[in-house]
CSV table of C-alpha atoms in Angstrom, one decimal:
chain,number,residue,atom,x,y,z
A,1,UNK,CA,0.0,0.0,0.0
A,2,UNK,CA,1.3,3.5,-0.9
A,3,UNK,CA,2.3,6.0,1.8
A,4,UNK,CA,-0.4,8.6,2.7
A,5,UNK,CA,-0.1,11.9,0.8
A,6,UNK,CA,1.8,14.6,2.5
A,7,UNK,CA,-0.8,17.3,1.8
A,8,UNK,CA,-4.6,17.7,1.9
A,9,UNK,CA,-6.2,20.2,-0.3
A,10,UNK,CA,-8.8,22.6,1.0
A,11,UNK,CA,-11.1,24.1,-1.7
A,12,UNK,CA,-12.8,27.5,-1.0
A,13,UNK,CA,-15.7,27.7,-3.5
A,14,UNK,CA,-16.3,31.3,-2.5
A,15,UNK,CA,-12.9,32.6,-3.1
A,16,UNK,CA,-13.2,33.5,-6.8
A,17,UNK,CA,-10.0,31.6,-7.5
A,18,UNK,CA,-10.4,28.7,-10.0
A,19,UNK,CA,-10.4,25.4,-8.2
A,20,UNK,CA,-7.4,24.0,-10.1
A,21,UNK,CA,-5.4,27.2,-9.3
A,22,UNK,CA,-6.3,26.7,-5.6
A,23,UNK,CA,-4.6,23.2,-5.8
A,24,UNK,CA,-1.6,24.7,-7.6
A,25,UNK,CA,-1.2,27.5,-5.0
A,26,UNK,CA,-1.6,25.1,-2.1
A,27,UNK,CA,0.9,22.7,-3.5
A,28,UNK,CA,3.4,25.6,-4.1
A,29,UNK,CA,2.8,26.8,-0.5
A,30,UNK,CA,3.5,23.4,0.9
A,31,UNK,CA,6.7,23.3,-1.1
A,32,UNK,CA,7.8,26.7,0.2
A,33,UNK,CA,7.1,25.7,3.8
A,34,UNK,CA,9.0,22.4,3.4
A,35,UNK,CA,5.8,20.4,4.0
A,36,UNK,CA,6.4,18.8,0.6
A,37,UNK,CA,9.8,17.7,-0.6
A,38,UNK,CA,11.2,15.9,-3.6
A,39,UNK,CA,10.0,12.3,-3.5
A,40,UNK,CA,6.7,12.9,-1.8
A,41,UNK,CA,3.6,11.8,-3.4
A,42,UNK,CA,0.7,14.1,-4.0
A,43,UNK,CA,-2.8,12.7,-3.4
A,44,UNK,CA,-4.2,10.8,-6.4
A,45,UNK,CA,-7.0,12.5,-8.3
A,46,UNK,CA,-9.4,10.0,-6.8
A,47,UNK,CA,-8.3,10.8,-3.3
A,48,UNK,CA,-8.7,14.5,-4.0
A,49,UNK,CA,-12.2,14.0,-5.5
A,50,UNK,CA,-13.2,12.0,-2.5
A,51,UNK,CA,-12.1,14.7,-0.1
A,52,UNK,CA,-13.3,17.7,-1.9
A,53,UNK,CA,-16.1,16.6,-4.3
A,54,UNK,CA,-14.5,18.3,-7.3
A,55,UNK,CA,-14.2,17.0,-10.8
A,56,UNK,CA,-11.3,14.7,-11.4
A,57,UNK,CA,-10.3,16.7,-14.6
A,58,UNK,CA,-9.8,19.7,-12.3
A,59,UNK,CA,-7.3,17.9,-10.3
A,60,UNK,CA,-5.5,16.6,-13.4
A,61,UNK,CA,-5.4,20.1,-14.8
A,62,UNK,CA,-3.7,21.3,-11.6
A,63,UNK,CA,-1.2,18.5,-11.7
A,64,UNK,CA,-0.4,19.1,-15.4
A,65,UNK,CA,0.3,22.8,-14.5
A,66,UNK,CA,2.6,21.8,-11.7
A,67,UNK,CA,4.3,19.3,-14.0
A,68,UNK,CA,4.7,22.1,-16.7
A,69,UNK,CA,6.4,24.2,-14.1
A,70,UNK,CA,8.8,21.3,-13.2
A,71,UNK,CA,7.6,20.8,-9.7
A,72,UNK,CA,6.0,17.3,-10.0
A,73,UNK,CA,6.1,14.2,-12.2
A,74,UNK,CA,3.5,11.8,-13.0
A,75,UNK,CA,4.5,8.1,-12.9
A,76,UNK,CA,2.0,5.8,-14.5
A,77,UNK,CA,0.3,3.5,-12.0
A,78,UNK,CA,2.2,5.0,-9.1
A,79,UNK,CA,0.9,8.6,-8.8
A,80,UNK,CA,2.3,12.1,-9.0
A,81,UNK,CA,5.5,12.9,-7.1
A,82,UNK,CA,7.3,16.1,-6.1
A,83,UNK,CA,10.4,16.7,-8.2
A,84,UNK,CA,11.2,20.4,-7.5
A,85,UNK,CA,11.4,22.7,-4.6
A,86,UNK,CA,10.5,26.3,-3.8
A,87,UNK,CA,11.4,28.6,-1.0
A,88,UNK,CA,14.1,27.9,1.4
A,89,UNK,CA,15.2,27.7,5.0
A,90,UNK,CA,13.6,31.0,5.9
A,91,UNK,CA,10.2,29.6,5.6
A,92,UNK,CA,11.0,26.5,7.8
A,93,UNK,CA,9.2,26.0,11.2
A,94,UNK,CA,12.3,26.8,13.1
A,95,UNK,CA,13.5,29.9,11.2
A,96,UNK,CA,13.9,33.2,13.1
A,97,UNK,CA,11.9,35.0,10.4
A,98,UNK,CA,8.9,32.7,11.0
A,99,UNK,CA,9.2,33.1,14.7
A,100,UNK,CA,9.2,36.9,14.3
A,101,UNK,CA,6.2,36.8,12.0
A,102,UNK,CA,4.3,34.5,14.4
A,103,UNK,CA,5.0,37.0,17.2
A,104,UNK,CA,3.8,39.9,15.0
A,105,UNK,CA,0.6,38.0,14.1
A,106,UNK,CA,0.0,37.3,17.8
A,107,UNK,CA,0.4,41.1,18.6
A,108,UNK,CA,-1.9,42.0,15.7
A,109,UNK,CA,-4.6,39.6,17.0
A,110,UNK,CA,-4.1,41.0,20.6
A,111,UNK,CA,-4.6,44.4,19.2
A,112,UNK,CA,-8.0,43.4,18.0
A,113,UNK,CA,-7.4,42.7,14.3
A,114,UNK,CA,-9.2,39.7,12.9
A,115,UNK,CA,-7.9,37.4,10.2
A,116,UNK,CA,-9.0,39.5,7.2
A,117,UNK,CA,-7.6,42.6,8.8
A,118,UNK,CA,-4.2,41.0,9.3
A,119,UNK,CA,-4.2,39.5,5.8
A,120,UNK,CA,-5.0,42.9,4.2
A,121,UNK,CA,-2.3,44.6,6.4
A,122,UNK,CA,0.3,42.0,5.5
A,123,UNK,CA,-0.6,42.0,1.9
A,124,UNK,CA,-0.3,45.8,1.7
A,125,UNK,CA,3.2,45.8,3.3
A,126,UNK,CA,4.3,42.9,1.1
A,127,UNK,CA,3.1,44.6,-2.0
A,128,UNK,CA,4.9,47.9,-1.1
A,129,UNK,CA,8.0,46.0,-0.1
A,130,UNK,CA,8.3,44.1,-3.4
A,131,UNK,CA,6.9,46.8,-5.7
A,132,UNK,CA,8.8,46.7,-8.9
A,133,UNK,CA,10.1,43.2,-8.3
A,134,UNK,CA,7.8,41.5,-10.8
A,135,UNK,CA,10.7,40.8,-13.2
A,136,UNK,CA,12.6,38.8,-10.7
């Protein structure tokens, strides 16, 4: 029996983001955070369909996109496996930057900001910090 997949996808039907893109984005986030590493198996299309009630073709479209980007590889009869990485040590659970961001998020919550407020504030700061870096 194959090992369980290292990631579970969560689909937000109200987000306005295409379902296949949510799978692509969540896979990339897991790669950046080190939750997925080369050699890990992604859930099969059947497993994703059973967990999320989405169309199998949507899952396959997401996996094809990830394969096109060189991040995964489909192996007939075995599944889809991670072949690439994203991010680095700065995103790891034990990194100083992550600890500082965790502290900051806690202070923002204690100051009365809700999740959407924190997300908006962080996104605004992120956008202004990386403004002009689109070509990188």
